[in-house]
Coordinates of C-alpha atoms in Angstrom, one line a residue:
M195 CA 0.0 0.0 0.0
K196 CA 2.9 2.4 0.8
V197 CA 4.3 1.9 -2.7
R198 CA 1.1 3.5 -4.2
T199 CA 0.7 6.1 -1.6
A200 CA 4.2 7.7 -1.9
P201 CA 3.8 8.8 -5.6
A202 CA 0.3 10.0 -5.0
V203 CA 1.5 12.2 -2.1
A204 CA 4.4 13.5 -4.2
M205 CA 2.0 14.5 -7.0
L206 CA -0.3 16.2 -4.5
L207 CA 2.5 18.2 -3.0
A208 CA 3.8 19.2 -6.4
S209 CA 0.5 20.4 -7.5
C210 CA 0.1 22.5 -4.4
G211 CA 3.3 24.3 -5.2
L212 CA 2.1 25.1 -8.6
A213 CA -1.2 26.5 -7.3
V214 CA 0.7 28.8 -4.9
A215 CA 3.0 30.0 -7.7
Q216 CA 0.0 31.3 -9.7
T217 CA -0.1 34.4 -7.4
A218 CA 3.0 36.3 -6.5
P219 CA 3.5 37.0 -2.7
G220 CA 1.7 40.2 -1.7
E221 CA -0.2 40.3 -4.9
T222 CA -3.9 40.0 -4.9
Q223 CA -6.2 39.3 -7.8
R224 CA -8.6 42.2 -8.6
A225 CA -11.8 42.1 -10.7
P226 CA -11.6 44.3 -13.8
S227 CA -13.0 47.8 -13.2
A228 CA -16.1 48.9 -14.9
T229 CA -14.5 52.3 -15.5
Q230 CA -11.4 51.1 -17.5
P231 CA -10.6 53.5 -20.3
A232 CA -11.4 52.3 -23.8
P233 CA -8.3 51.5 -25.9
S234 CA -7.2 54.4 -28.1
T235 CA -7.9 54.2 -31.8
T236 CA -5.6 56.9 -32.8
Q237 CA -2.3 55.0 -32.3
P238 CA -0.4 54.5 -35.6
Q239 CA -0.4 50.9 -36.8
G240 CA 2.8 49.0 -37.5
T241 CA 5.1 51.2 -35.5
T242 CA 7.7 49.3 -33.7
G243 CA 11.0 50.3 -32.0
P244 CA 12.3 51.5 -28.8
G245 CA 9.5 52.8 -26.5
S246 CA 6.6 51.6 -28.7
S247 CA 4.4 48.7 -28.0
A248 CA 3.9 46.4 -30.9
Q249 CA 0.3 45.3 -31.5
P250 CA -0.4 41.8 -32.8
Q251 CA -1.2 41.7 -36.5
W252 CA -4.1 39.1 -36.9
Y253 CA -4.3 37.2 -40.1
T254 CA -6.9 35.4 -42.0
H255 CA -6.2 32.5 -44.4
Q256 CA -6.2 33.5 -48.1
E257 CA -7.1 31.2 -50.9
G258 CA -4.2 29.5 -52.6
E259 CA -2.0 29.6 -49.5
M260 CA -0.3 26.5 -48.1
R261 CA 0.8 25.5 -44.5
A262 CA 4.5 24.7 -44.1
S263 CA 3.6 21.5 -42.3
K264 CA 2.0 20.3 -45.5
I265 CA 5.1 21.0 -47.6
V266 CA 7.7 19.6 -45.4
G267 CA 7.9 15.9 -46.1
S268 CA 6.2 16.4 -49.5
T269 CA 7.5 14.4 -52.5
V270 CA 9.3 16.3 -55.2
K271 CA 8.8 15.0 -58.6
N272 CA 10.2 16.0 -62.1
S273 CA 8.1 16.8 -65.1
A274 CA 8.1 13.1 -66.1
G275 CA 6.5 12.3 -62.8
E276 CA 9.5 10.6 -61.4
T277 CA 10.3 11.1 -57.7
I278 CA 13.5 13.0 -57.3
G279 CA 13.5 13.9 -53.6
D280 CA 11.5 15.1 -50.7
V281 CA 11.2 18.4 -48.8
N282 CA 13.3 18.4 -45.6
E283 CA 13.0 22.0 -44.6
I284 CA 11.8 25.4 -45.6
V285 CA 14.1 28.6 -45.3
L286 CA 12.5 31.9 -44.6
A287 CA 14.0 35.3 -45.2
K288 CA 14.0 38.0 -42.6
D289 CA 10.9 39.5 -44.1
G290 CA 9.1 36.2 -43.7
Q291 CA 9.0 35.2 -47.3
V292 CA 10.0 31.7 -48.3
S293 CA 13.5 31.9 -49.7
A294 CA 14.2 28.3 -50.4
V295 CA 13.1 24.8 -50.0
I296 CA 15.7 22.2 -48.8
I297 CA 15.3 19.0 -50.8
G298 CA 16.7 15.7 -49.7
V299 CA 18.2 13.9 -52.7
G300 CA 19.4 10.3 -53.0
G301 CA 20.1 8.0 -50.2
F302 CA 17.9 5.4 -48.6
L303 CA 15.8 6.0 -45.4
G304 CA 17.9 9.2 -44.8
L305 CA 21.3 7.5 -45.1
G306 CA 23.5 8.9 -47.8
E307 CA 20.9 11.6 -48.5
R308 CA 22.3 15.1 -49.5
E309 CA 20.4 18.3 -49.1
V310 CA 20.0 20.8 -52.0
A311 CA 18.5 24.3 -51.7
V312 CA 16.1 25.2 -54.4
S313 CA 14.2 28.5 -54.8
F314 CA 10.5 28.1 -53.8
K315 CA 9.5 30.0 -57.0
S316 CA 11.0 27.2 -59.2
L317 CA 8.5 24.7 -57.7
R318 CA 4.9 24.0 -58.9
T319 CA 2.5 22.6 -56.4
T320 CA -0.4 20.1 -57.0
Q321 CA -2.6 18.0 -54.9
D322 CA -2.5 14.1 -55.1
G323 CA -5.6 13.4 -53.1
V324 CA -4.8 14.9 -49.6
R325 CA -1.0 15.1 -50.2
T326 CA 0.8 18.1 -51.6
V327 CA 3.2 17.2 -54.5
L328 CA 5.9 19.6 -55.7
T329 CA 7.2 19.5 -59.3
L330 CA 10.7 20.8 -60.2
D331 CA 11.9 20.9 -63.8
A332 CA 15.1 19.0 -63.1
D333 CA 16.2 15.4 -62.9
K334 CA 18.1 13.4 -60.3
E335 CA 21.4 14.0 -61.9
T336 CA 21.0 17.7 -61.9
L337 CA 20.1 17.7 -58.3
R338 CA 23.0 15.4 -57.4
A339 CA 25.4 17.9 -59.2
A340 CA 23.8 20.8 -57.5
P341 CA 25.7 22.6 -54.6
E342 CA 25.1 20.8 -51.3
W343 CA 23.2 22.7 -48.6
R344 CA 25.1 22.8 -45.3
W345 CA 23.2 24.0 -42.2
S346 CA 26.4 24.4 -40.1
E347 CA 27.5 27.2 -42.5
N348 CA 23.9 28.4 -43.2
R349 CA 24.6 28.6 -46.9
T350 CA 25.3 26.3 -49.8
T351 CA 28.7 25.0 -50.6
G352 CA 30.3 25.6 -54.0
P353 CA 29.5 28.2 -56.6
G354 CA 26.0 29.3 -57.3
G355 CA 24.3 29.5 -53.9
V356 CA 20.7 28.7 -53.9
A357 CA 19.5 27.3 -57.3
R358 CA 17.2 29.8 -58.9

C-alpha cells in the first residue's frame, strides 16, 4: 500500500506548489474595473521600435496559401512524374518570405542523402488526393550535381548559392 501512496502524495505536494505559484507574494487578484478606459484608436499601426508597443497583427487565411507543415515531407517529382526527392525544410527570409526549399536527394531512409537548396519559386504545387506534391523541372542527376546545402554554414557550398 505504501508503494502506491508515496507517488500520490508527491504529486499532490507538487500540484500545491504550482497553485501557490500562480499568485506572487503580496499580490492580490482584482476584478476588472467597470471604468477602465477604452483602448485608443488613434495609435499608428505598424510602428515598432524603442519605446513603442507592438500590437499583434491578426491574419486570415487567403485562398491559394499552403501550410509549411503540409510542404515539409512532401514528395518532389520532375516533369516526367518521377520522384527526385522530398522536402526536408523551408528557409524563410528576414521579411518572412520563403527563400528556399531544402530537398533531400538520393540515399535510402535518410542514409547517404544530401540536401540541396532550391528556390521556392521554381516549384509547382499540385494535390495528389490529400497530399501536396511539388514538381521541379530537373532530374536526379541535376540535383546530385547541385551545390550541397550545409546547415552548419547556413549557406550552400560551392558556386551558385541557392538554385534559382
